[in-house]
Coordinates of C-alpha atoms and ligand atoms in Angstrom, one line a residue:
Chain A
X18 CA 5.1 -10.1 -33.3
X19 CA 2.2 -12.5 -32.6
X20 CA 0.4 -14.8 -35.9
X21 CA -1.9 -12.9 -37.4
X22 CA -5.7 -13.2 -36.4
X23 CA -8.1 -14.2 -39.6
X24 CA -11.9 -13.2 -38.8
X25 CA -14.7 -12.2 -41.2
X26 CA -15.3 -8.9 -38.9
X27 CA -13.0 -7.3 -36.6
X28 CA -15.8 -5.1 -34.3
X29 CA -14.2 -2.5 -32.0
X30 CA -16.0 -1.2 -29.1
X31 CA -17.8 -4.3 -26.7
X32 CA -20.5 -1.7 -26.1
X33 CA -24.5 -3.0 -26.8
X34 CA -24.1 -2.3 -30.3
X35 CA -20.7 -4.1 -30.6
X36 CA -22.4 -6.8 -29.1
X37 CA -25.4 -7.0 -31.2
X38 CA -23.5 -6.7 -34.0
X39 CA -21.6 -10.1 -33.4
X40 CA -25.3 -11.1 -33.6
X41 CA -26.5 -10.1 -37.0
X42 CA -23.0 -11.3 -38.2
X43 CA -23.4 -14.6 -36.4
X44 CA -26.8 -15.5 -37.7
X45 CA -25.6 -15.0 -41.5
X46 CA -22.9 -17.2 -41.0
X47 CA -19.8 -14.5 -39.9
X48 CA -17.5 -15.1 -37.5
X49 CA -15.9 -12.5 -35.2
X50 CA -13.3 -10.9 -33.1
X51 CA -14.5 -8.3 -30.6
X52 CA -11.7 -5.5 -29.0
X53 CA -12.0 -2.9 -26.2
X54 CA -10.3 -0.8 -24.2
X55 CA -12.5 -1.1 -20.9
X56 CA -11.6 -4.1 -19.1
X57 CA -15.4 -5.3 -19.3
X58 CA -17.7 -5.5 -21.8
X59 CA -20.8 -3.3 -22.2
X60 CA -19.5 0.0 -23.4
X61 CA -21.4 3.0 -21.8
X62 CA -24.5 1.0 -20.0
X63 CA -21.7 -1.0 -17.8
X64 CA -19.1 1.7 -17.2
X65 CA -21.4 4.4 -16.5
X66 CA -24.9 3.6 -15.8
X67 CA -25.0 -0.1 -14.6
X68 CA -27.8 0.3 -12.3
X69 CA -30.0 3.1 -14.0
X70 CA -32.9 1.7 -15.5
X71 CA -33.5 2.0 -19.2
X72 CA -37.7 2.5 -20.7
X73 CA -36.7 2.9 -24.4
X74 CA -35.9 -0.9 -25.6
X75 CA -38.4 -2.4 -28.2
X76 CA -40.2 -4.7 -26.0
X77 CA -38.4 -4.2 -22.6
X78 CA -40.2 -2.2 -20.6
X79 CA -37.6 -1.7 -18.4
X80 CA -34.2 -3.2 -18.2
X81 CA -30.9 -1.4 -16.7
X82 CA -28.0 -0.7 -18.1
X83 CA -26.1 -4.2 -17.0
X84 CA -28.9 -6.0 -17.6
X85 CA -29.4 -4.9 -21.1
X86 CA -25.9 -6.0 -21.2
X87 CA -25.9 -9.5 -19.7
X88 CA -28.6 -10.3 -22.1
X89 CA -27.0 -9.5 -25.1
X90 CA -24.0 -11.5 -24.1
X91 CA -27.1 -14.3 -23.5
X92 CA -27.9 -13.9 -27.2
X93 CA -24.9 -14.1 -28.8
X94 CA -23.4 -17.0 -26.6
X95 CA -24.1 -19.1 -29.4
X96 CA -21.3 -17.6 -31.7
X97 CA -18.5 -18.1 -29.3
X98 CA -16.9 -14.6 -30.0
X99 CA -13.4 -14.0 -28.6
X100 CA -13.5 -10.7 -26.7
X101 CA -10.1 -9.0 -26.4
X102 CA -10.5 -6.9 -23.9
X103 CA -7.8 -4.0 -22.3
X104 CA -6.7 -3.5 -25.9
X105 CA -7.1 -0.3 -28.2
X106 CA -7.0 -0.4 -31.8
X107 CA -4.6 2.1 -32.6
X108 CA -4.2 1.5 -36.2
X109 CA -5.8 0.0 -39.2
X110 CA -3.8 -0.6 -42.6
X111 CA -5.3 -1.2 -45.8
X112 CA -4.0 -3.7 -47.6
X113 CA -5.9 -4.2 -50.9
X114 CA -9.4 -6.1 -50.0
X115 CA -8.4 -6.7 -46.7
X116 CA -7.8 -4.9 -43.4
X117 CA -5.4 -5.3 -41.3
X118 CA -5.4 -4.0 -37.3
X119 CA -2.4 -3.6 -34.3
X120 CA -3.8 -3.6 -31.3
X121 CA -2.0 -1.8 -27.9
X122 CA -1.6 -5.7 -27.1
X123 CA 0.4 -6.1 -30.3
X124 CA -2.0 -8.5 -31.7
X125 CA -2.9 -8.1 -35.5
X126 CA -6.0 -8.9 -36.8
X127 CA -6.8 -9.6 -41.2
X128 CA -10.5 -8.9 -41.8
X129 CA -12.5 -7.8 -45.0
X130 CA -14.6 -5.6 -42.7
X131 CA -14.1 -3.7 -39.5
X132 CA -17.0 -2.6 -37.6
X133 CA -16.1 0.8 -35.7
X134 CA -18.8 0.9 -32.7
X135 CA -16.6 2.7 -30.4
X136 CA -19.5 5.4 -29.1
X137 CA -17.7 8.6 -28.4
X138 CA -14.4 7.0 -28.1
X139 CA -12.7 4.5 -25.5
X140 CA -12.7 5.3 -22.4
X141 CA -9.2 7.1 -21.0
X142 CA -8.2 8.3 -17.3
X143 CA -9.2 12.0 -16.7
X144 CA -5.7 13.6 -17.0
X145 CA -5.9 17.2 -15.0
X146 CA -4.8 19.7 -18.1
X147 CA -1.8 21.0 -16.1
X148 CA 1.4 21.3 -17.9
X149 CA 3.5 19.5 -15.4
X150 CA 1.4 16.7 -14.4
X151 CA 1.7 15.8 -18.0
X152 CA 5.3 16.0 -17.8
X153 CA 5.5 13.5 -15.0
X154 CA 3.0 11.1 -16.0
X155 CA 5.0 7.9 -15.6
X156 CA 7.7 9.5 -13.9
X157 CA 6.1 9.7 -10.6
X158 CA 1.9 10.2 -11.7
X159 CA -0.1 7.1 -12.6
X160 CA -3.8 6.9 -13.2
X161 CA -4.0 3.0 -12.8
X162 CA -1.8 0.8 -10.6
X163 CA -0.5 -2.2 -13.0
X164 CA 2.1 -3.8 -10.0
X165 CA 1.0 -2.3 -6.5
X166 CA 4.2 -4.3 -4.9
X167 CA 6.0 -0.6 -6.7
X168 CA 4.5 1.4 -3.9
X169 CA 6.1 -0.7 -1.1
X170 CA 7.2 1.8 1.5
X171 CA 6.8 4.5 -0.7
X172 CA 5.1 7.9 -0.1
X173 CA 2.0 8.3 -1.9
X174 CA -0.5 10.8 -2.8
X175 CA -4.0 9.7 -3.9
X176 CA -6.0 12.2 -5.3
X177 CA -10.3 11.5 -5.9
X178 CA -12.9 10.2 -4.3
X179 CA -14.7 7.4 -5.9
X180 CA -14.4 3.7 -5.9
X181 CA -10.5 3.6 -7.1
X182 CA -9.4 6.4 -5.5
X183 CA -11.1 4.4 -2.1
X184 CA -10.0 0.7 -2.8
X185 CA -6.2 2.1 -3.0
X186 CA -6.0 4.1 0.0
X187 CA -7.1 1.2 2.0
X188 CA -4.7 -1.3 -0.1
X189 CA -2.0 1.0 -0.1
X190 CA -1.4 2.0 2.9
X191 CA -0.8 -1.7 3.6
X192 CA 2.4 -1.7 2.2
X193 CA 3.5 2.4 1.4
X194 CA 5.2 4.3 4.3
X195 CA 2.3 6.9 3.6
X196 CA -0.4 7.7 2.1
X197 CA -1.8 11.0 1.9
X198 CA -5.4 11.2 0.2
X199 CA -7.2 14.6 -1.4
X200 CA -10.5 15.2 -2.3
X201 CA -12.4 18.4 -3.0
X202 CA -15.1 17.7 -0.6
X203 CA -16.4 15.6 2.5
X204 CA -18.2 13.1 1.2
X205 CA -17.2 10.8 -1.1
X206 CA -18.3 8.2 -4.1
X207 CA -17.5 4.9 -3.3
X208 CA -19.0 1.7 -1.3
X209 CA -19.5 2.9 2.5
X210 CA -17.7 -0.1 3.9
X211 CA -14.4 1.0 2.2
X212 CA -15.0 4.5 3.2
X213 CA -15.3 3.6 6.6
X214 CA -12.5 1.3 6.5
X215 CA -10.4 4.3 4.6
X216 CA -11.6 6.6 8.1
X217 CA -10.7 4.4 10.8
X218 CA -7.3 4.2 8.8
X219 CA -7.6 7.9 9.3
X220 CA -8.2 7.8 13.0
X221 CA -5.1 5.3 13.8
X222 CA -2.8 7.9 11.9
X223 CA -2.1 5.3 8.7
X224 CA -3.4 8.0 6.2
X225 CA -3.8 11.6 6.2
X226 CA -7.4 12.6 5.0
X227 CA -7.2 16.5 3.3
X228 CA -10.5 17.5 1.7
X229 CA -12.1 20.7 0.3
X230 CA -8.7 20.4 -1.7
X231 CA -7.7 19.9 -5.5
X232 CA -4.5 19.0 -7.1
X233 CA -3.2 22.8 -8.4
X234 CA 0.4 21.8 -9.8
X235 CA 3.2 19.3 -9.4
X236 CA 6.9 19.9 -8.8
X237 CA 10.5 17.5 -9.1
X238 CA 13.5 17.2 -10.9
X239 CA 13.5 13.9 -13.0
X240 CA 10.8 12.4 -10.9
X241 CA 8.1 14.4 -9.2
X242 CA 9.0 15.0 -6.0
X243 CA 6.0 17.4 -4.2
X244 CA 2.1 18.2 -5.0
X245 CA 0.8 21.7 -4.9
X246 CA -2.8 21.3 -3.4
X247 CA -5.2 24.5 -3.2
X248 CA -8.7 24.7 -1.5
X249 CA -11.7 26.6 -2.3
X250 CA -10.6 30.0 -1.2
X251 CA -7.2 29.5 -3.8
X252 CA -4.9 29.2 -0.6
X253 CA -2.0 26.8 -1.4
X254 CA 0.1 23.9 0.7
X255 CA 2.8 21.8 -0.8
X256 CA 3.1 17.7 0.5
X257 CA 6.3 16.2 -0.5
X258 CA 5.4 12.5 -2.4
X259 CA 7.6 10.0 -4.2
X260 CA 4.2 9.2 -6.4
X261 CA 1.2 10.2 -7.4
X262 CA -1.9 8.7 -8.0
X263 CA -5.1 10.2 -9.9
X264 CA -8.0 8.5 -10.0
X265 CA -10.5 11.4 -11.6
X266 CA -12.7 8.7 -13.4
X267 CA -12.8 7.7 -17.3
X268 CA -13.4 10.2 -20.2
X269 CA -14.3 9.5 -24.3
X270 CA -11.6 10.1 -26.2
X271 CA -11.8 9.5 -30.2
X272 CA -8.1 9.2 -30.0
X273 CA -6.3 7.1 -32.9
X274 CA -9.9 6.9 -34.6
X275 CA -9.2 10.9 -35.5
X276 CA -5.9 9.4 -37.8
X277 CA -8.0 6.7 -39.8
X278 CA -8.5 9.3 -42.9
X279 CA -12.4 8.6 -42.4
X280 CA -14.8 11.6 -42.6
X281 CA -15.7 13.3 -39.6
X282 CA -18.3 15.4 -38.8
X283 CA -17.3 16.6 -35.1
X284 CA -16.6 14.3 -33.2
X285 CA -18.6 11.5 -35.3
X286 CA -17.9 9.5 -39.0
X287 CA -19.9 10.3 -41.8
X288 CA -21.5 6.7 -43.4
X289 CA -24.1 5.9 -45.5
X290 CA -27.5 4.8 -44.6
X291 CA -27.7 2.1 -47.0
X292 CA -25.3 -0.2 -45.2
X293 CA -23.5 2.0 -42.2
X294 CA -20.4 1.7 -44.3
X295 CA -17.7 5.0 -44.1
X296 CA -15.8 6.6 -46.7
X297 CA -13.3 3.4 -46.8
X298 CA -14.6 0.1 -48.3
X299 CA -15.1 -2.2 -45.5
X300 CA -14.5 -0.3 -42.7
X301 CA -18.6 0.5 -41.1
X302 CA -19.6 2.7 -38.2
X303 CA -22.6 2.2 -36.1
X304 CA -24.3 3.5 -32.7
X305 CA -23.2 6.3 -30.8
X306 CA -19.9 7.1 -33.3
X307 CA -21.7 7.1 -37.0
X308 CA -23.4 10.1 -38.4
X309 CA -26.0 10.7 -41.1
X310 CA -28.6 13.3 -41.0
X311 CA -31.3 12.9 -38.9
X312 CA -29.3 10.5 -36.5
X313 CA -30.5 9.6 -32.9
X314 CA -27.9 8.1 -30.4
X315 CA -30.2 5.4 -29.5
X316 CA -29.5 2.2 -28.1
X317 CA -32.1 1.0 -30.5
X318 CA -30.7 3.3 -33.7
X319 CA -27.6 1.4 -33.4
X320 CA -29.1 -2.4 -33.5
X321 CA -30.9 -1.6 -36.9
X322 CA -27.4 -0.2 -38.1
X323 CA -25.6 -3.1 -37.1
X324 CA -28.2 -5.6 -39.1
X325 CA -27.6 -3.6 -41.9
X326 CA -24.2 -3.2 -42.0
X327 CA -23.4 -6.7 -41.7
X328 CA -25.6 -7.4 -45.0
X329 CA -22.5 -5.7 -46.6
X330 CA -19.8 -7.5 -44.8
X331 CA -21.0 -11.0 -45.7
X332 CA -20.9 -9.4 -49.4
X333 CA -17.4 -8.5 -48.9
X334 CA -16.7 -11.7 -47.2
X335 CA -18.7 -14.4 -48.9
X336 CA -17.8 -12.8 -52.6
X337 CA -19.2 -15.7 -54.2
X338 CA -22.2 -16.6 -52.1
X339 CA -25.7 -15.1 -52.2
X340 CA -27.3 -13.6 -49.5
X341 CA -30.9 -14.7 -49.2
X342 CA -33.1 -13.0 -46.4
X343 CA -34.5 -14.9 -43.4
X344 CA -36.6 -15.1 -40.5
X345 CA -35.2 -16.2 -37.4
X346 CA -38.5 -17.9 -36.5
X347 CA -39.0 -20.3 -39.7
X348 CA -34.9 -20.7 -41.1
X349 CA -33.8 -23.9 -39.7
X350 CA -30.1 -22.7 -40.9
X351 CA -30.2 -19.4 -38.5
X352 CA -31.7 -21.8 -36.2
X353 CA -28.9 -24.0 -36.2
X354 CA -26.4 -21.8 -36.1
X355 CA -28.1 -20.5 -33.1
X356 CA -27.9 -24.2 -31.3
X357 CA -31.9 -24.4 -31.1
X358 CA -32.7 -27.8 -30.9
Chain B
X18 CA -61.8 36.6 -38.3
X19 CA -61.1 37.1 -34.8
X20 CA -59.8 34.2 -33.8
X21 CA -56.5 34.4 -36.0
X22 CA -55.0 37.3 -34.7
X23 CA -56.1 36.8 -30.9
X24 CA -54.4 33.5 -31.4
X25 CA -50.9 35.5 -33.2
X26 CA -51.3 37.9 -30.2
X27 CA -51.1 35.0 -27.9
X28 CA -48.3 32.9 -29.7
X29 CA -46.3 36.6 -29.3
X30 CA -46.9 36.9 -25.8
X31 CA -45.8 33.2 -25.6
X32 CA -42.5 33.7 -27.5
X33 CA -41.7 36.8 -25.3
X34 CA -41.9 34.5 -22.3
X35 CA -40.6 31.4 -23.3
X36 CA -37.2 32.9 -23.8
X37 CA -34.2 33.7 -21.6
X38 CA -31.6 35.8 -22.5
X39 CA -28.1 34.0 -21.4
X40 CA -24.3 34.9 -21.8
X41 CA -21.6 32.9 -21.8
X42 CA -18.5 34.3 -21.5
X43 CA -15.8 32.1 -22.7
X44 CA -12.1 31.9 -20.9
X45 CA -10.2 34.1 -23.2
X46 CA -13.4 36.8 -22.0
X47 CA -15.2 36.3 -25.5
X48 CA -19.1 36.7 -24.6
X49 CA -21.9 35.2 -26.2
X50 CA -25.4 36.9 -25.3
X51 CA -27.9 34.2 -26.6
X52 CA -31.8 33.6 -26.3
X53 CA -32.6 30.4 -24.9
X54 CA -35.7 28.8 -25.0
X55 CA -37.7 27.9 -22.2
X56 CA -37.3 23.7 -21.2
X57 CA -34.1 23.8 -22.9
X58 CA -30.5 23.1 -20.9
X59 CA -28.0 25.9 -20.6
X60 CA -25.8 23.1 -21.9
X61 CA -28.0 22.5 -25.0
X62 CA -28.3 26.2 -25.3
X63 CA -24.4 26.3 -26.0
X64 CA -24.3 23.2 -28.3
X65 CA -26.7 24.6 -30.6
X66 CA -25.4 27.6 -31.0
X67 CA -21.8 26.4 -31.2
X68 CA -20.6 28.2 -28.3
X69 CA -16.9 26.9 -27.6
X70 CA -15.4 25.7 -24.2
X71 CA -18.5 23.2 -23.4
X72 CA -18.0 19.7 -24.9
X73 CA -21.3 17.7 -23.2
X74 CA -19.4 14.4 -24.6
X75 CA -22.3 12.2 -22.3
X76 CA -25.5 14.6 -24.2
X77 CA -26.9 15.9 -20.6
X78 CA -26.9 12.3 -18.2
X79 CA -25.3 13.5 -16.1
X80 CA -22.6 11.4 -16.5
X81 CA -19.5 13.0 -18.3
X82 CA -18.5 16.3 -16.3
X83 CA -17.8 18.1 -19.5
X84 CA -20.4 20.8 -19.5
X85 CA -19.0 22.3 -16.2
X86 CA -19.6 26.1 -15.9
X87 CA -19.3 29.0 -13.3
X88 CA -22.6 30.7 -12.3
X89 CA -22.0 34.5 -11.9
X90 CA -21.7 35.1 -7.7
X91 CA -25.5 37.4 -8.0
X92 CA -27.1 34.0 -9.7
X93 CA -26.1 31.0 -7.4
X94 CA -28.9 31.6 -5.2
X95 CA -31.7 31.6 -7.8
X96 CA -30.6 28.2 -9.6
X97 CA -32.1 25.2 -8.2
X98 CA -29.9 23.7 -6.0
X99 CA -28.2 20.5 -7.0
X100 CA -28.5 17.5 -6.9
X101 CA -26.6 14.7 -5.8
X102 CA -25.8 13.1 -9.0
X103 CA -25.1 16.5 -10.0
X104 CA -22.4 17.5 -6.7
X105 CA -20.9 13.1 -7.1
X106 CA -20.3 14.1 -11.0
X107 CA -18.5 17.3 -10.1
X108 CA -16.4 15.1 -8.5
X109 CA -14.8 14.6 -12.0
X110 CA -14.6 18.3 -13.2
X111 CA -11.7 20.7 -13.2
X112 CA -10.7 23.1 -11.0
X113 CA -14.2 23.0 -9.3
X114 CA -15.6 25.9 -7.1
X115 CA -18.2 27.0 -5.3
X116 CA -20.2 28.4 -7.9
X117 CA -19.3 25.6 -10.3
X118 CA -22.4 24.1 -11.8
X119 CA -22.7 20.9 -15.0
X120 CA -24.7 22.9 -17.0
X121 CA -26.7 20.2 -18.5
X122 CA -28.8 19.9 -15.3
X123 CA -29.8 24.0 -15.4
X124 CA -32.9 24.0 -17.3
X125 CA -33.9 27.8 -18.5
X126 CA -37.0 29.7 -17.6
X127 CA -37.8 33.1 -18.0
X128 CA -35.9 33.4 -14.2
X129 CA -32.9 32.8 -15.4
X130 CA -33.2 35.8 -18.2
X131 CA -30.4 37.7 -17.7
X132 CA -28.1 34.6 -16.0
X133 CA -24.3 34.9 -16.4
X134 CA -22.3 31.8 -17.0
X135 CA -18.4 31.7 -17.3
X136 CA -16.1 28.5 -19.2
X137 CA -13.5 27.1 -17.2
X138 CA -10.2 26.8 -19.6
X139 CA -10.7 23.1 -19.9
X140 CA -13.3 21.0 -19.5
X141 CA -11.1 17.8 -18.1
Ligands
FAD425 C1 -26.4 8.0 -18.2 C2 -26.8 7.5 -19.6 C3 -28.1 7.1 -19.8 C4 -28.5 6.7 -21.1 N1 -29.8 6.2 -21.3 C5 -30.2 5.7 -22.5 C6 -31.5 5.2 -22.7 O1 -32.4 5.3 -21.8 N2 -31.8 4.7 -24.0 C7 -30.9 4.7 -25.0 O2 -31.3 4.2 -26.1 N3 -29.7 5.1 -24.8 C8 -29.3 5.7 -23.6 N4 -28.0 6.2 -23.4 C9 -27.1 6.1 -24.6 C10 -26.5 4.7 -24.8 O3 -25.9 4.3 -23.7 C11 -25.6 4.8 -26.0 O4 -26.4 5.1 -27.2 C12 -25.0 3.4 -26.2 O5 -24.2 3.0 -25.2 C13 -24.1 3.4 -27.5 O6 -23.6 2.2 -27.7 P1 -22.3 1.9 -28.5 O7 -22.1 0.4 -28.5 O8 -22.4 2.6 -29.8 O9 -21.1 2.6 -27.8 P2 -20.5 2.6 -26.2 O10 -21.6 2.0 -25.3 O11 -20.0 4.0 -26.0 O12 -19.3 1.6 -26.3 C14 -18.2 1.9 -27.1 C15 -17.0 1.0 -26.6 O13 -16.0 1.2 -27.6 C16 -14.7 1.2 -27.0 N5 -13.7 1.8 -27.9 C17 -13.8 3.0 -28.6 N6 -12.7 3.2 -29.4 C18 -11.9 2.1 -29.2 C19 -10.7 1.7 -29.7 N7 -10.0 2.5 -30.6 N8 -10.1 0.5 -29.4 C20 -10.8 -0.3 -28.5 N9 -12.0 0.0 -27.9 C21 -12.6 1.2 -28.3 C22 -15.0 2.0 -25.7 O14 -14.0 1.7 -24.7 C23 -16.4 1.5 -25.3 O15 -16.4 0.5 -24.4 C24 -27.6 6.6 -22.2 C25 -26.3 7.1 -22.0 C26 -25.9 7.5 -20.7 C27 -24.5 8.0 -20.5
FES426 S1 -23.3 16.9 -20.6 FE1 -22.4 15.3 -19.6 S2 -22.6 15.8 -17.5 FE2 -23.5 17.5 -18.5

């Protein structure tokens, strides 16, 4: 196991609030360590609406999703921050005053405070709820491609019809002996230069295009060995494969969150709105994931949750300190800390 | 004098519009008749009255796939068509159909009273 990582706040989710959370830690003096499952930062604005355009930030008339984004990371360029990103908390541990966190990565983090800002739970692959595609998932079904050199002349089924679903067709059928791609209608998600790279592979005979089809079951032995494929009218055709790919987008899931012992109230935690903090000392939700009465899932909501919440984690950090209040605009200490010269 | 119960009068007449009566009919068959008001989705029409077998995880963006539903055959013609972000999103649904709508981008008016709206068995 790797040395264990000391930080004054361990903040999970890289989403806006994560982000502006490093902030209002960073300006009182807090270090910290910042962990998400995406493999970018920016939560919800840069996974699913990078390019929409956002009216409801204090004094941004308009911004989009990414931009909103890349200016946070702007503002809290000062502190530094380690992201780690790919990784999923799965567990936290009390031990006493501290915390301490295992990450998928098997890195372990030691913190007085965690910050949960994980919206409504990292982003996981759709998994169609069939029985047996369950069954063969890593046995023959993948929903992400971590060597592609494993599907050299093998033969391959690609089910969807966005961006992923697009880029491996083309890269694929490089190296597989076929690929075979289904989608459930004509026209398809992704950029137009890789779809109409993915159709003249189509026309020279390196892939088979079936649309106005969805995956309906899978068969094998130990590995999966055929797809079952139906189309609108529920009429069924089997295509023999040596793997499977899926590629049916990201979903929320609260996942390991739900084992925490922290009070839930569907599918958010209960905290207080004194200082975001949940039913265990040091451990604080804020934005989309915390719940109180009367809460809005705001982009805005969550930055005044984040300011307060780190109030509290300097107290449990700096026990013997004292926390004086300051203004950005006249406290030369925020000021430096911030690298203004 | 007058004015008060011309104006209760009117607020009735308004209530008696601004409602549509819609059932949702789970996948085990249980059906939920429920009145929905007018400017609401038939998503958020679900989600406040705790209707189960529509999740919304995204709130009604458009952006989630979890609120998919099956229009009764007699309706799909009256809806508003779809739009695009609406047919790309479906993209991510289960075991989509024809009549398969997300319906978080259905708003209710007193056209749909009466509409018919069936849960798949999972949203994905
Ligand atoms: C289409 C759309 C439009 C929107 N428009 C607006 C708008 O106009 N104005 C507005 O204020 N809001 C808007 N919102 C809502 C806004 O995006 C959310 O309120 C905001 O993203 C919440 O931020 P967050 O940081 O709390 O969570 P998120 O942005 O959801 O980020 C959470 C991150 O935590 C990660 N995570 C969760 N659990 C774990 C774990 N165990 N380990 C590691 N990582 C984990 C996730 O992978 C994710 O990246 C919109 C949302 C959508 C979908
Ligand atoms: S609620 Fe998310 S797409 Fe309808």
């Amino acid at each position: 196991m790797s040395e264990t990582i000391k930080t004054d706040c361990l903040i999970i989710g890289a989403g806006p609030v994560g982000l502006f959370a490093v902030f209002e830690l960073g300006i009182l003096g807090l270090d910290s360590h910042v962990v998400d499952n995406l493999d970018k930062i920016g939560g919800q604005c840069a996974e699913l609406y990078p390019d929409k355009p956002i009216y409801d930030i204090p004094a941004l008339p308009e911004c989009t999703g990414l931009s909103l984004i890349e200016n946070l990371q702007k503002q809290i360029k000062p502190f530094n921050t380690p992201f780690h990103l790919n990784e999923r908390i799965d567990e936290i541990i009390n031990t006493g005053d501290l915390w301490k966190l295992k990450t998928t990565g098997n890195k372990v983090f030691e913190t007085p405070n965690i910050f949960i800002a994980g919206g409504v739970g990292s982003f996981e692959p759709r998994k169609p709820p069939i029985e047996n595609v369950s069954k063969y998932e890593n046995k023959g079904i993948q929903y992400s491609i971590p060597d592609k050199n494993f599907y050299k002349d093998k033969k391959i089924i690609i089910f969807g019809g966005g961006d992923s679903a697009l880029d491996w067709t083309v890269e694929l059928s490089k190296i597989a002996s076929h690929v075979t791609l289904v989608h459930r209608r004509d026209e398809f998600k992704a950029a137009n230069h890789t779809v109409n790279l993915m159709k003249q592979l189509v026309k020279e005979g390196q892939v088979d295009l079936i649309t106005k089809n969805q995956i309906s079951d899978v068969k094998g032995s130990d590995r999966v060995e055929k797809a079952i494929i139906k189309d609108n009218e529920g009429n069924e055709k089997i295509i023999d494969c040596d793997e499977i790919l899926i590629f049916y987008g990201l979903k929320m899931e609260l996942g390991p969150i739900n084992d925490w012992s922290l009070n839930l109230n569907e599918k958010q935690i209960e905290v207080n709105t004194e200082n975001f903090e949940t039913n265990l000392s040091g451990v604080f939700a804020m934005g989309d994931i915390s719940y109180y009465p009367g809460k809005l899932k705001l982009i805005l909501s969550g930055f005044h949750e984040a300011a307060l919440a780190a109030q509290k984690a300097f107290i449990r950090a700096r026990p013997d300190e004292t926390l004086t209040f300051r203004y950005t605009t006249s406290s030369s200490d925020i000021q430096k800390k911030l690298g203004v010269k | 004098m007058y004015l008060i119960p011309l104006s209760n009068a009117f607020l009735n007449i308004l209530k008696k519009i601004s409602m549509a009566k819609i059932k949702y009919i789970e996948f085990s068959g249980t059906e939920h008749e429920i009145d929905v008001s007018s400017g609401l989705t038939v998503m958020e029409g679900a989600i406040k009255n705790k209707i189960p077998g529509i999740d919304a995880d995204c709130g009604g963006a458009c952006a989630c796939a979890t609120c998919h539903v099956y229009v009764a055959k007699e309706w799909i013609e009256k809806l508003p068509p779809k739009e695009d972000s609406e047919e790309d999103m479906l993209d991510f649904a289960f075991d989509v159909k024809d009549n398969s709508r997300l319906s978080c981008q259905i708003t209710v008016s007193d056209e749909l009273d009466g509409l018919v709206v069936n849960m798949p068995e999972k949203q994905f």
